[in-house]
Coordinates of C-alpha atoms in Angstrom, one line a residue:
M1 CA -20.0 -51.0 66.1
S2 CA -18.2 -48.7 68.4
F3 CA -15.7 -50.2 71.6
A4 CA -18.5 -48.1 73.7
D5 CA -21.4 -50.4 72.0
K6 CA -18.5 -53.6 72.3
Q7 CA -18.2 -52.8 76.2
A8 CA -21.7 -52.4 76.9
A9 CA -22.1 -55.2 75.3
N10 CA -19.6 -57.6 76.7
L11 CA -20.5 -55.9 80.9
R12 CA -24.3 -57.1 79.8
A13 CA -23.6 -61.0 79.4
S14 CA -20.9 -61.1 81.9
A15 CA -23.9 -59.9 84.1
E16 CA -25.7 -62.6 83.4
F17 CA -22.8 -65.4 84.7
G18 CA -23.2 -63.0 87.7
Q19 CA -19.8 -61.9 87.5
L20 CA -18.1 -58.7 85.3
L21 CA -15.4 -59.6 83.3
P22 CA -12.4 -56.9 82.0
L23 CA -12.9 -56.7 77.9
N24 CA -10.9 -59.0 75.9
I25 CA -9.4 -61.1 78.6
N26 CA -10.6 -64.8 78.6
P27 CA -11.0 -65.2 82.9
M28 CA -8.2 -66.8 83.2
N29 CA -5.8 -64.4 82.1
P30 CA -4.1 -62.9 84.9
D31 CA -5.0 -59.8 87.1
L32 CA -3.6 -57.3 87.4
A33 CA -1.2 -57.8 91.3
L34 CA 0.2 -60.7 89.1
I35 CA 1.3 -58.6 86.7
E36 CA 2.6 -55.7 89.3
R37 CA 4.6 -59.3 90.1
W38 CA 5.9 -59.9 87.7
L39 CA 7.6 -55.9 86.2
I40 CA 9.1 -55.3 90.0
G41 CA 10.6 -58.4 89.9
R42 CA 11.8 -56.8 86.4
S43 CA 12.5 -54.1 87.0
L44 CA 14.7 -55.1 90.1
A45 CA 17.0 -57.6 88.0
R46 CA 17.5 -54.7 85.4
G47 CA 18.2 -51.9 87.7
L48 CA 15.2 -49.8 86.8
P49 CA 12.8 -47.8 89.1
L50 CA 10.3 -49.8 90.7
P51 CA 6.3 -49.5 89.0
F52 CA 4.0 -47.3 90.2
H53 CA -0.3 -47.0 89.7
Q54 CA -1.1 -44.8 87.2
A55 CA -5.0 -44.3 85.9
G56 CA -6.1 -47.8 85.6
G57 CA -1.9 -49.3 84.8
L58 CA 1.7 -49.5 86.4
C59 CA 3.9 -47.4 85.1
V60 CA 7.9 -48.1 85.3
E61 CA 10.0 -44.3 84.3
V62 CA 12.4 -45.9 82.8
G63 CA 14.3 -43.1 81.2
N64 CA 17.1 -44.5 78.8
A65 CA 18.5 -43.9 75.4
V66 CA 15.5 -46.7 73.8
E67 CA 13.3 -46.5 76.2
L68 CA 11.5 -43.6 78.1
R69 CA 8.8 -45.1 79.5
R70 CA 6.3 -47.9 79.3
H71 CA 2.5 -47.8 81.0
V72 CA 1.7 -52.0 81.9
F73 CA -2.6 -52.6 81.2
L74 CA -4.4 -56.0 82.2
D75 CA -6.6 -55.1 78.8
A76 CA -7.0 -52.9 75.7
G77 CA -10.0 -51.4 77.3
L78 CA -10.9 -47.3 78.1
A79 CA -7.5 -47.1 81.0
L80 CA -5.3 -48.0 77.8
Q81 CA -7.1 -46.2 75.5
A82 CA -7.1 -42.9 77.5
C83 CA -3.7 -43.1 77.9
A84 CA -2.3 -43.5 74.5
K85 CA -4.0 -40.1 73.7
Q86 CA -1.5 -38.4 76.1
I87 CA 1.3 -40.3 74.9
H88 CA 3.2 -38.5 71.0
V89 CA 6.2 -39.1 70.9
P90 CA 8.4 -42.0 70.7
R91 CA 10.2 -44.5 73.5
V92 CA 7.1 -44.2 75.6
Y93 CA 5.4 -48.0 75.1
L94 CA 2.3 -49.1 76.2
K95 CA 1.8 -53.2 77.2
A96 CA -0.9 -55.0 77.5
A97 CA -1.7 -58.4 78.1
V98 CA -4.2 -59.3 75.2
D99 CA -2.8 -60.5 71.7
P100 CA -0.9 -58.3 69.5
G101 CA -4.6 -58.0 66.6
T102 CA -6.8 -57.2 70.1
L103 CA -4.1 -54.2 70.6
R104 CA -4.0 -52.8 67.4
S105 CA -7.9 -52.3 67.0
A106 CA -8.0 -50.5 70.4
L107 CA -4.5 -47.8 68.8
P108 CA -5.2 -45.3 66.3
G109 CA -3.3 -46.0 63.2
H110 CA -0.3 -44.7 63.4
W111 CA 0.3 -46.5 66.7
R112 CA 3.1 -49.8 65.9
I113 CA 2.5 -53.3 67.4
E114 CA 5.3 -55.0 68.1
D115 CA 5.6 -59.1 67.5
I116 CA 3.8 -60.6 70.2
G117 CA 5.7 -62.2 73.3
Y118 CA 4.3 -64.5 76.4
L119 CA 3.9 -63.8 80.5
M120 CA 4.4 -67.4 81.0
Q121 CA 4.5 -68.8 84.7
G122 CA 6.4 -71.5 85.6
P123 CA 6.3 -74.9 87.5
T124 CA 7.5 -75.2 91.1
A125 CA 11.2 -76.4 90.3
M126 CA 11.6 -77.1 86.5
V127 CA 13.2 -81.0 85.6
A128 CA 16.3 -80.7 82.8
N129 CA 19.0 -83.1 82.0
T130 CA 21.4 -80.4 80.1
E131 CA 24.9 -80.4 81.1
L132 CA 27.3 -76.9 80.6
P133 CA 29.4 -78.0 77.3
Q134 CA 33.2 -78.7 78.1
D135 CA 34.9 -75.7 77.3
Y136 CA 31.7 -73.4 79.1
R137 CA 31.5 -72.7 82.6
I138 CA 29.3 -71.0 84.7
T139 CA 29.3 -67.8 87.3
L140 CA 27.1 -66.4 89.4
E141 CA 26.9 -62.8 91.1
A142 CA 24.5 -60.5 92.5
E143 CA 24.1 -57.2 90.1
H144 CA 21.0 -54.2 90.3
G145 CA 18.2 -56.1 92.6
G146 CA 19.0 -59.6 92.1
Y147 CA 21.6 -61.5 90.3
I148 CA 22.4 -63.2 87.1
A149 CA 24.3 -65.9 85.6
R150 CA 26.9 -66.5 83.0
I151 CA 28.0 -69.1 81.1
M152 CA 31.4 -68.0 80.0
H153 CA 33.4 -70.1 76.7
V154 CA 37.5 -70.6 77.2
S155 CA 38.3 -67.9 74.9
D156 CA 36.8 -65.3 77.8
T157 CA 33.7 -64.2 76.0
T158 CA 29.9 -64.9 77.7
A159 CA 27.6 -66.9 75.6
A160 CA 24.2 -66.5 77.6
F161 CA 23.5 -65.3 80.4
G162 CA 20.5 -64.5 82.2
R163 CA 18.6 -63.4 85.4
I164 CA 16.1 -63.7 88.2
A165 CA 14.8 -61.5 90.8
L166 CA 13.4 -62.9 94.1
R167 CA 11.0 -61.0 96.1
V168 CA 8.4 -62.1 98.7
G169 CA 6.9 -65.3 97.1
C170 CA 7.6 -64.6 93.6
A171 CA 10.8 -65.6 91.1
V172 CA 10.9 -63.7 87.7
F173 CA 13.0 -64.8 85.3
D174 CA 14.7 -61.6 82.7
Q175 CA 16.6 -61.6 80.4
I176 CA 17.5 -65.0 78.4
V177 CA 20.2 -64.7 75.9
T178 CA 22.3 -67.0 74.2
D179 CA 24.9 -65.9 71.6
E180 CA 24.2 -67.0 68.2
A181 CA 27.2 -67.9 67.6
H182 CA 26.8 -71.5 71.4
R183 CA 23.3 -72.1 70.6
R184 CA 21.7 -75.8 70.3
L185 CA 23.8 -77.1 72.8
G186 CA 21.8 -76.2 75.3
L187 CA 23.0 -73.5 77.1
G188 CA 19.8 -71.6 77.5
T189 CA 18.1 -74.8 80.0
V190 CA 21.2 -74.5 81.3
V191 CA 20.5 -70.7 82.7
M192 CA 17.9 -71.4 82.5
K193 CA 17.9 -74.0 85.2
T194 CA 20.4 -72.7 87.7
L195 CA 18.2 -69.7 88.0
D196 CA 15.5 -72.3 89.3
S197 CA 17.8 -74.1 91.6
M198 CA 18.4 -70.4 93.1
A199 CA 14.8 -70.3 93.6
E200 CA 14.0 -73.3 95.1
R201 CA 16.6 -72.8 97.8
A202 CA 15.5 -69.3 98.6
R203 CA 11.4 -70.9 98.4
K204 CA 9.8 -68.7 95.5
T205 CA 7.0 -71.1 94.4
E206 CA 5.9 -68.6 91.8
R207 CA 7.9 -67.7 88.7
L208 CA 7.1 -65.3 86.0
L209 CA 8.5 -64.4 82.8
V210 CA 8.3 -63.1 79.4
A211 CA 8.9 -64.6 76.7
T212 CA 10.2 -63.5 73.1
K213 CA 8.2 -65.8 70.3
D214 CA 11.5 -68.3 70.2
G215 CA 11.5 -68.2 74.2
R216 CA 8.1 -69.6 74.4
A217 CA 9.5 -73.2 72.9
L218 CA 12.3 -73.4 75.4
Y219 CA 10.6 -72.4 78.1
E220 CA 7.7 -75.1 77.9
K221 CA 10.2 -78.0 77.4
L222 CA 11.0 -76.8 80.8
G223 CA 7.3 -77.5 82.1
W224 CA 6.1 -73.3 82.3
R225 CA 2.9 -71.7 80.8
V226 CA 1.7 -69.5 78.9
L227 CA -0.8 -67.6 81.3
S228 CA -1.7 -64.6 78.5
P229 CA -0.2 -63.1 75.1
W230 CA 1.8 -59.9 75.5
S231 CA 1.5 -57.2 73.2
T232 CA 3.9 -53.9 72.6
A233 CA 2.4 -50.8 70.9
V234 CA 4.6 -47.9 70.3
L235 CA 5.1 -44.3 68.3
P236 CA 7.4 -44.8 65.3

């Protein structure tokens, strides 16, 4: 069955229940407005240009050595596929709230599918009892359009860090990283709790992030839940 036939069948089946569901999207999955809130926060936290709407999705002109541009879509439907046909150079990324298999089947074989991620939503306030270990201190400062929490070791090296952007009612957590030499000490939890306290003081009721496969385990322990898989494609 062709993609067009699958889409038509999906629309016919959905209409029988009095609703139209985008192809490959479960009714529990997020909408484009939620993804836009996350993407705006990510741009603010990293000092990137803000996203804009383009051809059924969102676009960010990243413009760095690793990533030239990213196109973000709710699903792997016709809009994403049309966008992919216009891309002929590396460093232009396609992102969608679908599993890697769905994205793989929607694109020609020369596109590379990267490791799965997860779009996640946090609780109103996280509960974590982890204390900062001896020989570490934490700093918090404004950077770009958000804040960065850093955990420093007595050797004056950065052991862990994480970013947050606070906008309207939403807090976006980003780049939660622990250095390999300082793992299994609860530093990631301390960073998350520090950032979460900022969100709580600012009365942000929505908390969003995109996690790696490894990061998902930490966030679920802190009460976060997966909204959808998050997949990436790029030309090699």
